[in-house]
Amino acid sequence: MLFGSSGIRREFDPGLVDLALQVGAAAADGAPHVVVGRDTRTTSELLEHCVIAGMVSAGATVRTCGIAPTPTVAYATRDADAGCMITASHNPESYNGVKLLNPDGSAFTRRQQAAIEDALTKSHWVRWDEQGCASPVDAVAAHREAILDKVSLSRPVTVVLDCGNGAGSVITPDLLAGAGATIIGLNCNVSGRFSRPSEPLEANLPYIGEIVRKRGAACAVVHDGDADRMMAFDERGRYIDGDHLLMLFAKYLDRKRVVTTVDASMAIEEVAEVRRTPVGDSFVSEELLSWGDFGGEASGSWIFPGHSYCPDGVYAAALLCEIASEWSIAEELDRMPRYTLLRESYRITSPGNIMTAIGADEPTHGVRFDDDDGWYLIRASGTEPKIRITAEGKTPAKAKEMLDAGRGVLEKAKHASGAE
């Protein structure tokens, strides 16, 4: 399959350029009005032009956002038939890809993705006098104003903001300043080169905590390459893991029905009714369409259904600042349940073969093993040639026991499949 759990993503190569043209034409067939945007990668403008060319060739009217976060493009898609974002999200600069969006902001479902793949081999070209056209739209301003209508700070706060040289640089600094925050900006330019690894993991952000403490900031917010993700630090300079950020948002918003993924902490069940989906924001969005009032992934994707069904790291950044203006985030976190959760990933040449050997019906959905005091999940990444193991236990010893068990299952499967 071309599509993973969050669209098409892979190392940039000439084949991706050809594919962008084909996907654009296929996506526009049946979607006469389309919105297109791109992240800051040096290859994104080329792919954006190719996608637009394909759409115009199929007769579509295209509104171009230029550099904009994925949630910004998704918000603009509410007035169109479909949206398209050129991004590889949190992956390195050498990756790129295409993500297709519905008018409600949700990513294309597996069924929709399969339909696009089937349509790639068909001709969508229209006559010269039926060709479409493209024109720019200021999607950033509309997204900014929509968030400011819903988020407000009760007092001025100082916030450390690291956009990672990604698309969040064009909206989040101005948005937070407009909401009343004093911004200490890091990596907030669109250079096309990432000054740090794009994924907002604690290991990639060793400098943030000290800056928060030295500058007396109320919090820190951090984006990935396309700002669909947002991770954070509290006022003590502590990294907030995604499970507790999910619980913080749910508590502040008073959300009682939460949708999250199979790799999220079991502690969430202690603060809300929970439904779990396979890993991937499209699965969370799809479940939220029929149940729940808030959702997200521990990786930093937060979905606010009243606003959009696209993970919106920009909205989440503003909301965290609002929370920081009213609460001590550190004190709230200290009161939350907390278990030991461990995550590891392994680069594997043929992850699908190994997952089949483990017994997974779908490699990226994975296989989860539970007992009374812990669990572990083994699944293939939907964006990289990796297998991930997540384990949790009510005690550190139990978490290690579950992780070791997962490692053992993985090693047996590697041996059985002959993979490396």
mmCIF file of C-alpha atoms in Angstrom, residues 8-9 19 37 67 70 76 90 112 115 118 128 139 202 204 282 308 311 330 356 378 382 385 394 418:
data_model
loop_
_atom_site.group_PDB
_atom_site.id
_atom_site.type_symbol
_atom_site.label_atom_id
_atom_site.label_comp_id
_atom_site.label_asym_id
_atom_site.label_seq_id
_atom_site.Cartn_x
_atom_site.Cartn_y
_atom_site.Cartn_z
ATOM 1 C CA ILE A 8 2.002 8.801 2.017
ATOM 2 C CA ARG A 9 5.439 9.318 3.593
ATOM 3 C CA LEU A 19 3.371 10.037 -7.626
ATOM 4 C CA GLY A 37 -0.652 23.553 1.504
ATOM 5 C CA ILE A 67 3.587 27.222 3.801
ATOM 6 C CA THR A 70 -1.500 20.684 8.429
ATOM 7 C CA ALA A 76 -9.440 25.814 5.311
ATOM 8 C CA HIS A 90 7.699 14.584 12.280
ATOM 9 C CA GLN A 112 -10.852 6.505 0.684
ATOM 10 C CA ALA A 115 -9.997 4.338 -3.794
ATOM 11 C CA ASP A 118 -7.116 2.254 -7.452
ATOM 12 C CA TRP A 128 -7.989 22.082 -22.619
ATOM 13 C CA ALA A 139 -5.565 30.166 5.398
ATOM 14 C CA GLU A 202 12.043 14.499 25.260
ATOM 15 C CA ASN A 204 15.318 15.722 21.157
ATOM 16 C CA SER A 282 -7.235 8.970 11.088
ATOM 17 C CA SER A 308 -11.829 20.246 13.605
ATOM 18 C CA PRO A 311 -4.983 16.942 15.041
ATOM 19 C CA ALA A 330 2.936 21.072 37.538
ATOM 20 C CA THR A 356 2.570 -11.734 10.354
ATOM 21 C CA ILE A 378 4.070 -4.822 19.259
ATOM 22 C CA GLY A 382 2.995 3.288 9.588
ATOM 23 C CA PRO A 385 10.595 0.683 8.457
ATOM 24 C CA LYS A 394 1.722 -0.607 37.615
ATOM 25 C CA GLY A 418 14.349 -14.851 8.721
#
